[in-house]
């Protein structure tokens, strides 16, 4: 049997380097471990009666669950030389409100502050790369949580049960988020994450956190202020044929019929005359533009697709000749989209008021006018989206037809690009259940919510100028 030395109200190993327990019989220990000890064994101070604990800086290692379930413990000073904290160190310390952490801690262990219900701030240290399971579970006094910029993973129930948590700031570095990480946190209203995070984003429409996946955008954390349930495109969203409350899509006739000052009064001949004049103007503009080439290697660089030895994307052995759409397009990503679709057109607008920060409108057409032996965008559709642009003071409209959605690299590139852009999808279908597979995919990657409440809200938003993104689907009717 190992010999135990009693000193300063503590139980030590014979060399006095390891604290094995508290000498309860002596009653000498008051909460401060004297200088000289190097290690403290597991669970030495569990259920201790002290309000304050101070561990000397001679200590370099401490055991698991050291202070677990100490109901009166409020303040703890940890040794400066400790670089690794053990699991469940403060678990169940309901009165704990302040911890002086070492400067060189690079990770938090499982259950570190579990059920520390009085802890209002987390004493983070730089370099932490993950929030392990249960690390802040039950920290019910947390109101805001700003997770360090180095954190890449947040594991199961890491901050579950933080019932007062209202503001959550996630880092740009975040790559993985367990679906239970913030379970039972009913009051989170403000969720923030950098727009540059390639995996997660916060929707400007409902304030919820979404994850971009190969199967579609998944709702990962719902904000308490969200008025409607976000769409999941992994299953059929609505069955409008059985639900009489589901309205048909907004049609291109709706906006024309409700506005007596606009083109509801324009006859077919007048529309044709305007179209001829518009085409003549565009032809004159095109004379000032040069014709150039965009190699498949350049497109591959934009889409992240490997190029072959000849510089062409695999499966395509020649360069794609295109006419430069407008000298004003300096955004290479927008230009890449225009170069990649089957047909595109850029409409320059002249806003009367102040344009929003995002003054571009992307219009994806499912149908084209094929009269006269050539394809063109329907004139009524152009008239309608010009009206949208005039209301919102947009500066440009990008008309797109034939997105190459069979190309996974393009699809992911397009998803990331338009996730926070203004998008109108003009389709043949009259309601969500009648959408084509192409239409469903367009709505998915463009983040167009097909829920009845969301569609109704978008109908309202598009009629008046506001700061909301346009994410609208309309039926393109002849």
Short mmCIF file of C-alpha atoms in Angstrom, two decimals:
data_model
loop_
_atom_site.label_atom_id
_atom_site.label_comp_id
_atom_site.label_asym_id
_atom_site.label_seq_id
_atom_site.Cartn_x
_atom_site.Cartn_y
_atom_site.Cartn_z
CA UNK A 1 0.00 0.00 0.00
CA UNK A 2 1.35 3.36 -1.03
CA UNK A 3 2.38 5.55 1.89
CA UNK A 4 0.43 8.81 2.29
CA UNK A 5 1.88 11.99 3.73
CA UNK A 6 -0.40 14.47 5.50
CA UNK A 7 0.61 18.11 5.18
CA UNK A 8 -1.11 21.54 4.97
CA UNK A 9 -4.52 19.85 5.20
CA UNK A 10 -3.80 17.73 2.09
CA UNK A 11 -2.79 14.13 1.37
CA UNK A 12 0.44 13.72 -0.68
CA UNK A 13 2.62 11.04 -2.16
CA UNK A 14 5.88 10.55 -0.17
CA UNK A 15 7.83 12.88 -2.51
CA UNK A 16 5.17 15.60 -1.95
CA UNK A 17 4.86 16.00 -5.72
CA UNK A 18 1.29 14.66 -6.12
CA UNK A 19 -1.81 15.72 -4.17
CA UNK A 20 -4.00 12.67 -3.58
CA UNK A 21 -6.81 14.19 -1.55
CA UNK A 22 -7.96 16.49 1.24
CA UNK A 23 -7.16 15.69 4.86
CA UNK A 24 -10.71 16.23 6.07
CA UNK A 25 -9.84 15.30 9.65
CA UNK A 26 -7.30 18.10 10.05
CA UNK A 27 -9.54 20.86 8.73
CA UNK A 28 -6.45 22.89 7.78
CA UNK A 29 -7.05 23.21 4.06
CA UNK A 30 -8.78 26.45 3.09
CA UNK A 31 -8.73 26.30 -0.72
CA UNK A 32 -5.12 27.18 -1.64
CA UNK A 33 -2.70 24.46 -2.71
CA UNK A 34 0.78 25.49 -1.46
CA UNK A 35 3.84 25.72 -3.71
CA UNK A 36 5.79 22.53 -4.30
CA UNK A 37 3.18 20.11 -5.69
CA UNK A 38 3.50 19.09 -9.36
CA UNK A 39 0.32 17.10 -9.92
CA UNK A 40 -3.20 16.83 -8.48
CA UNK A 41 -4.97 13.49 -8.81
CA UNK A 42 -8.45 12.94 -10.29
CA UNK A 43 -11.55 14.10 -8.37
CA UNK A 44 -9.51 15.43 -5.43
CA UNK A 45 -11.78 18.43 -4.89
CA UNK A 46 -15.13 17.01 -6.04
CA UNK A 47 -18.08 18.19 -3.95
CA UNK A 48 -15.76 20.50 -2.04
CA UNK A 49 -17.31 23.19 0.25
CA UNK A 50 -14.97 26.02 -0.77
CA UNK A 51 -16.03 29.18 -2.62
CA UNK A 52 -12.54 29.95 -3.91
CA UNK A 53 -9.75 27.64 -5.08
CA UNK A 54 -6.19 28.59 -6.02
CA UNK A 55 -3.73 26.09 -7.50
CA UNK A 56 -0.06 27.03 -7.18
CA UNK A 57 2.01 27.68 -10.29
CA UNK A 58 4.35 24.78 -9.45
CA UNK A 59 1.57 22.43 -10.65
CA UNK A 60 1.96 21.16 -14.23
CA UNK A 61 -0.83 18.57 -14.41
CA UNK A 62 -4.35 18.11 -12.99
CA UNK A 63 -6.72 15.14 -13.04
CA UNK A 64 -10.18 14.68 -14.57
CA UNK A 65 -13.32 15.97 -12.85
CA UNK A 66 -11.13 17.77 -10.31
CA UNK A 67 -13.82 20.18 -9.06
CA UNK A 68 -16.89 18.26 -10.25
CA UNK A 69 -20.19 18.92 -8.46
CA UNK A 70 -18.83 21.51 -6.02
CA UNK A 71 -22.00 23.54 -5.34
CA UNK A 72 -20.39 26.54 -3.59
CA UNK A 73 -17.34 27.03 -5.80
CA UNK A 74 -17.38 30.51 -7.39
CA UNK A 75 -13.79 31.46 -8.33
CA UNK A 76 -10.88 29.29 -9.48
CA UNK A 77 -7.28 30.16 -10.36
CA UNK A 78 -5.56 27.52 -12.49
CA UNK A 79 -1.75 27.11 -12.65
CA UNK A 80 0.09 28.98 -15.41
CA UNK A 81 2.17 25.94 -16.39
CA UNK A 82 -0.82 23.73 -17.15
CA UNK A 83 -1.32 23.46 -20.91
CA UNK A 84 -3.91 20.65 -21.07
CA UNK A 85 -7.17 20.68 -19.15
CA UNK A 86 -8.84 17.38 -18.17
CA UNK A 87 -12.44 16.36 -19.03
CA UNK A 88 -15.32 17.52 -16.82
CA UNK A 89 -13.01 19.74 -14.78
CA UNK A 90 -15.82 22.05 -13.59
CA UNK A 91 -18.86 19.94 -14.45
CA UNK A 92 -21.77 20.60 -12.10
CA UNK A 93 -20.23 23.65 -10.41
CA UNK A 94 -23.49 25.62 -10.41
CA UNK A 95 -22.09 28.69 -8.62
CA UNK A 96 -18.93 29.08 -10.69
CA UNK A 97 -18.72 32.55 -12.24
CA UNK A 98 -15.02 33.24 -12.80
CA UNK A 99 -12.01 31.16 -13.88
CA UNK A 100 -8.48 32.46 -14.31
CA UNK A 101 -7.17 30.32 -17.15
CA UNK A 102 -3.54 29.57 -18.07
CA UNK A 103 -2.27 31.48 -21.09
CA UNK A 104 -1.10 28.41 -23.00
CA UNK A 105 -4.22 26.22 -23.20
CA UNK A 106 -4.77 25.11 -26.81
CA UNK A 107 -7.81 22.88 -26.38
CA UNK A 108 -10.93 22.50 -24.29
CA UNK A 109 -11.87 18.97 -23.17
CA UNK A 110 -15.22 17.22 -23.14
CA UNK A 111 -17.67 18.53 -20.52
CA UNK A 112 -15.29 21.24 -19.26
CA UNK A 113 -18.02 23.65 -18.08
CA UNK A 114 -21.02 21.33 -18.24
CA UNK A 115 -23.91 22.65 -16.11
CA UNK A 116 -21.99 25.67 -14.85
CA UNK A 117 -25.28 27.54 -14.69
CA UNK A 118 -23.85 30.77 -13.19
CA UNK A 119 -21.03 31.22 -15.71
CA UNK A 120 -21.89 34.26 -17.85
CA UNK A 121 -18.67 34.40 -19.90
CA UNK A 122 -16.43 31.69 -21.30
CA UNK A 123 -12.67 32.26 -20.66
CA UNK A 124 -11.50 31.21 -24.13
CA UNK A 125 -7.84 31.00 -25.09
CA UNK A 126 -6.34 31.42 -28.56
CA UNK A 127 -5.67 28.33 -30.65
CA UNK A 128 -8.70 26.25 -29.73
CA UNK A 129 -9.74 24.23 -32.80
CA UNK A 130 -12.87 22.46 -31.61
CA UNK A 131 -15.67 22.58 -29.07
CA UNK A 132 -15.97 18.97 -27.88
CA UNK A 133 -19.13 17.23 -26.65
CA UNK A 134 -20.94 18.81 -23.68
CA UNK A 135 -18.25 21.47 -23.18
CA UNK A 136 -20.78 24.26 -22.39
CA UNK A 137 -23.93 22.19 -22.05
CA UNK A 138 -26.31 23.66 -19.48
CA UNK A 139 -24.50 27.00 -19.13
CA UNK A 140 -27.84 28.69 -18.69
CA UNK A 141 -26.46 32.14 -17.79
CA UNK A 142 -24.74 32.62 -21.17
CA UNK A 143 -26.44 35.41 -23.11
CA UNK A 144 -23.94 35.73 -25.95
CA UNK A 145 -21.29 33.36 -27.24
CA UNK A 146 -18.50 34.52 -29.56
CA UNK A 147 -16.62 31.42 -30.66
CA UNK A 148 -12.89 31.95 -31.38
CA UNK A 149 -11.79 32.37 -34.97
CA UNK A 150 -9.68 29.19 -34.85
CA UNK A 151 -12.53 26.78 -34.10
CA UNK A 152 -13.22 24.34 -36.95
CA UNK A 153 -15.56 21.79 -35.33
CA UNK A 154 -18.46 22.02 -32.88
CA UNK A 155 -19.46 18.60 -31.61
CA UNK A 156 -22.58 17.06 -30.11
CA UNK A 157 -24.42 19.09 -27.47
CA UNK A 158 -21.40 21.39 -27.13
CA UNK A 159 -23.63 24.28 -26.07
CA UNK A 160 -26.98 22.56 -25.69
CA UNK A 161 -29.37 23.74 -22.99
CA UNK A 162 -28.03 27.30 -22.90
CA UNK A 163 -31.53 28.62 -22.36
CA UNK A 164 -30.67 32.34 -22.12
CA UNK A 165 -28.37 32.39 -25.15
CA UNK A 166 -29.61 35.02 -27.60
CA UNK A 167 -26.54 35.92 -29.71
CA UNK A 168 -24.22 33.44 -31.37
CA UNK A 169 -21.19 34.45 -33.44
CA UNK A 170 -19.63 31.59 -35.40
CA UNK A 171 -16.13 31.72 -36.91
CA UNK A 172 -15.12 31.85 -40.56
CA UNK A 173 -13.04 28.72 -39.88
CA UNK A 174 -16.08 26.56 -39.00
CA UNK A 175 -16.19 23.33 -41.03
CA UNK A 176 -18.32 20.93 -38.98
CA UNK A 177 -21.38 21.52 -36.81
CA UNK A 178 -23.19 18.68 -35.09
CA UNK A 179 -26.96 18.91 -35.38
CA UNK A 180 -27.34 18.76 -31.59
CA UNK A 181 -24.63 21.33 -30.80
CA UNK A 182 -27.17 24.02 -29.87
CA UNK A 183 -30.14 21.85 -29.00
CA UNK A 184 -32.56 23.21 -26.40
CA UNK A 185 -31.41 26.80 -26.92
CA UNK A 186 -34.84 28.33 -27.64
CA UNK A 187 -33.89 32.01 -27.46
CA UNK A 188 -31.12 32.33 -30.05
CA UNK A 189 -32.24 35.30 -32.13
CA UNK A 190 -29.03 36.63 -33.62
CA UNK A 191 -26.76 34.26 -35.53
CA UNK A 192 -23.72 35.62 -37.33
CA UNK A 193 -21.03 34.08 -39.49
CA UNK A 194 -18.73 35.54 -42.11
CA UNK A 195 -20.09 35.59 -45.66
CA UNK A 196 -16.76 34.09 -46.72
CA UNK A 197 -17.42 30.79 -44.97
CA UNK A 198 -17.82 28.29 -47.84
CA UNK A 199 -19.99 25.83 -45.92
CA UNK A 200 -22.31 27.76 -43.61
CA UNK A 201 -24.31 30.95 -44.08
CA UNK A 202 -27.02 32.92 -42.32
CA UNK A 203 -30.06 33.63 -44.46
CA UNK A 204 -30.96 37.30 -44.74
CA UNK A 205 -34.57 36.23 -45.12
CA UNK A 206 -35.14 34.33 -41.88
CA UNK A 207 -31.89 34.76 -39.90
CA UNK A 208 -31.38 31.00 -39.68
CA UNK A 209 -28.12 29.12 -40.15
CA UNK A 210 -27.83 26.87 -43.20
CA UNK A 211 -25.23 24.41 -44.42
CA UNK A 212 -24.45 23.99 -48.10
CA UNK A 213 -24.37 20.29 -48.97
CA UNK A 214 -24.28 18.24 -52.17
CA UNK A 215 -27.95 17.34 -51.61
CA UNK A 216 -29.04 20.93 -51.02
CA UNK A 217 -28.97 23.61 -48.34
CA UNK A 218 -29.84 22.19 -44.92
CA UNK A 219 -31.27 24.14 -42.01
CA UNK A 220 -28.79 23.72 -39.15
CA UNK A 221 -29.95 26.24 -36.56
CA UNK A 222 -33.24 28.05 -36.51
CA UNK A 223 -33.35 31.57 -35.13
CA UNK A 224 -36.03 32.22 -32.55
CA UNK A 225 -37.17 35.24 -34.55
CA UNK A 226 -37.77 33.23 -37.74
CA UNK A 227 -41.42 33.56 -38.73
CA UNK A 228 -41.60 30.56 -41.03
CA UNK A 229 -39.99 27.17 -41.23
CA UNK A 230 -37.21 27.19 -43.80
CA UNK A 231 -37.49 24.97 -46.84
CA UNK A 232 -35.82 21.60 -46.93
CA UNK A 233 -35.16 20.62 -50.51
CA UNK A 234 -34.32 17.08 -49.50
CA UNK A 235 -38.01 16.22 -49.56
CA UNK A 236 -41.15 17.52 -51.21
CA UNK A 237 -41.94 20.80 -49.52
CA UNK A 238 -45.66 21.12 -50.22
CA UNK A 239 -48.43 19.19 -51.87
CA UNK A 240 -50.42 22.09 -53.20
CA UNK A 241 -52.78 19.88 -55.19
CA UNK A 242 -54.26 18.68 -51.89
CA UNK A 243 -53.97 21.96 -50.00
CA UNK A 244 -56.42 24.63 -51.19
CA UNK A 245 -54.55 27.29 -49.18
CA UNK A 246 -51.47 27.04 -51.42
CA UNK A 247 -51.66 29.79 -54.02
CA UNK A 248 -50.39 29.58 -57.55
CA UNK A 249 -47.05 31.18 -58.28
CA UNK A 250 -46.87 34.88 -58.91
CA UNK A 251 -47.42 35.28 -62.65
CA UNK A 252 -45.88 37.80 -64.99
CA UNK A 253 -49.39 39.13 -65.56
CA UNK A 254 -49.91 40.03 -61.90
CA UNK A 255 -47.58 42.99 -61.83
CA UNK A 256 -48.78 44.26 -65.21
CA UNK A 257 -52.44 44.10 -64.24
CA UNK A 258 -51.98 45.86 -60.92
CA UNK A 259 -50.05 48.85 -62.29
CA UNK A 260 -52.10 51.15 -64.54
CA UNK A 261 -49.12 53.46 -65.02
CA UNK A 262 -46.91 50.75 -66.45
CA UNK A 263 -47.15 48.30 -69.29
CA UNK A 264 -50.60 46.93 -68.56
CA UNK A 265 -51.71 49.61 -71.01
CA UNK A 266 -49.14 48.74 -73.66
CA UNK A 267 -50.58 47.00 -76.69
CA UNK A 268 -48.92 44.11 -78.49
CA UNK A 269 -47.87 46.41 -81.33
CA UNK A 270 -46.32 48.87 -78.89
CA UNK A 271 -44.41 46.05 -77.20
CA UNK A 272 -43.12 44.96 -80.59
CA UNK A 273 -42.08 48.52 -81.45
CA UNK A 274 -40.25 48.85 -78.13
CA UNK A 275 -38.52 45.53 -78.74
CA UNK A 276 -37.31 46.61 -82.18
CA UNK A 277 -36.02 49.89 -80.78
CA UNK A 278 -34.31 48.08 -77.89
CA UNK A 279 -32.65 45.60 -80.26
CA UNK A 280 -31.43 48.42 -82.53
CA UNK A 281 -29.95 50.19 -79.51
CA UNK A 282 -28.20 47.02 -78.39
CA UNK A 283 -26.84 46.36 -81.88
CA UNK A 284 -25.35 49.86 -81.88
CA UNK A 285 -23.77 49.19 -78.48
CA UNK A 286 -22.34 45.87 -79.63
CA UNK A 287 -20.43 47.60 -82.43
CA UNK A 288 -18.26 49.20 -79.75
CA UNK A 289 -17.54 45.87 -78.06
CA UNK A 290 -14.79 43.49 -79.01
CA UNK A 291 -15.09 39.79 -79.63
CA UNK A 292 -12.87 37.65 -77.45
CA UNK A 293 -12.31 34.12 -76.30
CA UNK A 294 -12.50 32.56 -72.87
CA UNK A 295 -10.57 29.32 -72.67
CA UNK A 296 -11.88 26.29 -70.86
CA UNK A 297 -8.79 26.50 -68.69
CA UNK A 298 -9.95 29.88 -67.42
CA UNK A 299 -13.42 28.49 -66.75
CA UNK A 300 -11.86 25.50 -65.00
CA UNK A 301 -9.93 27.84 -62.72
CA UNK A 302 -13.14 29.64 -61.78
CA UNK A 303 -15.10 26.45 -61.18
CA UNK A 304 -12.25 24.57 -59.51
CA UNK A 305 -12.28 21.88 -62.23
CA UNK A 306 -9.00 20.32 -63.37
CA UNK A 307 -7.92 21.12 -66.89
CA UNK A 308 -6.39 18.65 -69.34
CA UNK A 309 -2.98 18.95 -70.90
CA UNK A 310 -4.29 21.20 -73.63
CA UNK A 311 -5.83 23.55 -71.09
CA UNK A 312 -9.38 22.42 -71.86
CA UNK A 313 -11.85 21.03 -69.37
CA UNK A 314 -11.98 17.26 -69.65
CA UNK A 315 -14.48 16.20 -72.26
CA UNK A 316 -14.29 19.46 -74.22
CA UNK A 317 -11.40 19.95 -76.57
CA UNK A 318 -11.88 23.47 -77.88
CA UNK A 319 -12.10 27.03 -76.68
CA UNK A 320 -15.47 28.73 -76.43
CA UNK A 321 -15.84 31.86 -78.52
CA UNK A 322 -18.06 34.50 -76.99
CA UNK A 323 -19.02 38.09 -77.61
CA UNK A 324 -18.15 40.37 -74.71
CA UNK A 325 -21.50 41.33 -73.25
CA UNK A 326 -20.60 44.70 -71.84
CA UNK A 327 -17.44 46.51 -70.95
CA UNK A 328 -18.98 47.35 -67.56
CA UNK A 329 -18.78 43.74 -66.36
CA UNK A 330 -15.52 43.54 -64.48
CA UNK A 331 -16.60 40.71 -62.14
CA UNK A 332 -14.94 37.58 -63.54
CA UNK A 333 -17.39 35.29 -61.75
CA UNK A 334 -20.41 36.97 -63.30
CA UNK A 335 -18.72 36.86 -66.68
CA UNK A 336 -18.00 33.16 -66.20
CA UNK A 337 -21.69 32.50 -65.60
CA UNK A 338 -22.65 34.45 -68.73
CA UNK A 339 -20.10 32.47 -70.71
CA UNK A 340 -21.33 29.12 -69.39
CA UNK A 341 -25.09 29.33 -69.97
CA UNK A 342 -26.72 28.54 -73.29
CA UNK A 343 -28.05 32.07 -73.78
CA UNK A 344 -27.58 35.26 -71.80
CA UNK A 345 -28.41 38.91 -72.04
CA UNK A 346 -27.45 41.92 -69.93
CA UNK A 347 -29.89 44.78 -69.48
CA UNK A 348 -28.48 48.05 -68.20
CA UNK A 349 -30.98 50.00 -66.07
CA UNK A 350 -31.16 53.64 -65.10
CA UNK A 351 -32.33 53.77 -61.47
CA UNK A 352 -34.12 56.92 -60.37
CA UNK A 353 -33.27 56.51 -56.70
CA UNK A 354 -30.38 55.19 -54.63
CA UNK A 355 -29.35 51.68 -55.61
CA UNK A 356 -28.95 49.01 -52.91
CA UNK A 357 -25.57 47.47 -52.11
CA UNK A 358 -26.43 44.55 -54.38
CA UNK A 359 -27.90 46.26 -57.43
CA UNK A 360 -27.92 43.23 -59.76
CA UNK A 361 -30.90 41.02 -60.55
CA UNK A 362 -30.35 37.51 -61.92
CA UNK A 363 -33.28 36.19 -63.96
CA UNK A 364 -33.27 32.48 -64.83
CA UNK A 365 -35.69 31.65 -67.65
CA UNK A 366 -36.95 28.11 -68.14
CA UNK A 367 -38.70 28.93 -71.43
CA UNK A 368 -37.59 30.87 -74.47
CA UNK A 369 -39.49 32.50 -77.32
CA UNK A 370 -38.63 30.44 -80.39
CA UNK A 371 -40.70 32.35 -82.94
CA UNK A 372 -38.89 33.38 -86.09
CA UNK A 373 -36.57 30.39 -85.98
CA UNK A 374 -34.33 31.68 -83.18
CA UNK A 375 -34.49 31.70 -79.40
CA UNK A 376 -34.95 34.92 -77.45
CA UNK A 377 -36.12 35.86 -73.98
CA UNK A 378 -39.89 36.45 -73.83
CA UNK A 379 -40.65 40.17 -74.16
CA UNK A 380 -43.28 40.04 -71.44
CA UNK A 381 -40.74 38.53 -69.02
CA UNK A 382 -38.25 41.30 -69.83
CA UNK A 383 -40.96 43.90 -69.27
CA UNK A 384 -41.83 42.42 -65.88
CA UNK A 385 -38.26 42.14 -64.58
CA UNK A 386 -37.52 45.68 -65.76
CA UNK A 387 -40.41 46.74 -63.56
CA UNK A 388 -38.91 44.85 -60.61
CA UNK A 389 -35.58 46.55 -61.26
CA UNK A 390 -37.23 49.99 -61.46
CA UNK A 391 -38.98 49.48 -58.12
CA UNK A 392 -35.80 48.34 -56.37
CA UNK A 393 -33.42 50.75 -58.21
CA UNK A 394 -31.28 47.95 -59.60
CA UNK A 395 -28.61 48.86 -62.13
CA UNK A 396 -28.33 45.62 -64.10
CA UNK A 397 -30.42 42.60 -65.02
CA UNK A 398 -28.69 39.38 -66.05
CA UNK A 399 -31.00 37.19 -68.13
CA UNK A 400 -29.89 33.54 -68.13
CA UNK A 401 -31.15 30.49 -70.01
CA UNK A 402 -29.79 26.96 -70.02
CA UNK A 403 -27.76 26.64 -66.81
CA UNK A 404 -25.45 23.61 -67.18
CA UNK A 405 -26.70 21.96 -64.00
CA UNK A 406 -25.39 18.59 -65.11
CA UNK A 407 -21.94 19.97 -64.36
CA UNK A 408 -21.36 19.54 -60.64
CA UNK A 409 -18.53 22.08 -60.53
CA UNK A 410 -20.64 24.75 -62.19
CA UNK A 411 -23.63 23.95 -59.98
CA UNK A 412 -21.62 24.37 -56.78
CA UNK A 413 -19.97 27.52 -58.13
CA UNK A 414 -23.36 28.97 -59.04
CA UNK A 415 -24.87 27.97 -55.67
CA UNK A 416 -22.20 29.83 -53.76
CA UNK A 417 -22.44 32.86 -56.02
CA UNK A 418 -26.21 33.41 -55.97
CA UNK A 419 -26.92 32.33 -52.38
CA UNK A 420 -26.97 35.98 -51.31
CA UNK A 421 -27.98 37.58 -54.62
CA UNK A 422 -31.32 38.71 -56.04
CA UNK A 423 -32.80 35.90 -58.11
CA UNK A 424 -36.02 35.52 -60.12
CA UNK A 425 -36.87 32.14 -61.64
CA UNK A 426 -39.41 32.26 -64.47
CA UNK A 427 -40.97 28.85 -65.03
CA UNK A 428 -43.80 27.13 -66.85
CA UNK A 429 -45.24 25.55 -63.69
CA UNK A 430 -48.11 27.22 -61.87
CA UNK A 431 -47.40 25.80 -58.39
CA UNK A 432 -44.63 24.03 -56.40
CA UNK A 433 -45.82 20.47 -57.06
CA UNK A 434 -45.78 21.05 -60.80
CA UNK A 435 -42.17 22.20 -61.00
CA UNK A 436 -39.91 20.32 -63.36
CA UNK A 437 -36.80 18.62 -61.99
CA UNK A 438 -34.77 21.45 -63.50
CA UNK A 439 -37.03 23.98 -61.78
CA UNK A 440 -36.65 22.27 -58.42
CA UNK A 441 -32.89 22.30 -58.76
CA UNK A 442 -32.84 25.97 -59.75
CA UNK A 443 -34.91 26.85 -56.68
CA UNK A 444 -32.66 24.72 -54.49
CA UNK A 445 -29.36 26.26 -55.55
CA UNK A 446 -30.82 29.79 -55.66
CA UNK A 447 -32.36 29.42 -52.17
CA UNK A 448 -35.87 30.22 -53.35
CA UNK A 449 -38.21 29.17 -50.55
CA UNK A 450 -41.26 27.33 -51.91
CA UNK A 451 -43.23 27.51 -48.67
CA UNK A 452 -46.63 29.17 -48.98
CA UNK A 453 -45.85 31.88 -46.42
CA UNK A 454 -42.49 32.66 -48.00
CA UNK A 455 -43.99 32.94 -51.49
CA UNK A 456 -46.68 35.29 -50.20
CA UNK A 457 -44.06 37.42 -48.44
CA UNK A 458 -42.00 37.65 -51.61
CA UNK A 459 -45.02 38.83 -53.56
CA UNK A 460 -45.27 41.72 -51.10
CA UNK A 461 -41.54 42.49 -51.04
CA UNK A 462 -41.15 42.78 -54.78
CA UNK A 463 -43.81 45.49 -55.07
CA UNK A 464 -42.07 48.04 -52.85
CA UNK A 465 -38.45 49.05 -52.42
CA UNK A 466 -36.87 47.46 -49.36
CA UNK A 467 -33.60 46.01 -48.14
CA UNK A 468 -34.75 42.40 -48.55
CA UNK A 469 -33.23 40.11 -51.14
CA UNK A 470 -35.54 39.14 -53.99
CA UNK A 471 -35.87 35.36 -54.06
CA UNK A 472 -38.90 35.02 -56.29
CA UNK A 473 -40.48 32.46 -58.59
CA UNK A 474 -42.97 33.53 -61.23
CA UNK A 475 -45.00 31.70 -63.83
CA UNK A 476 -43.99 32.88 -67.27
CA UNK A 477 -47.32 32.96 -69.13
CA UNK A 478 -47.79 33.56 -72.81
#
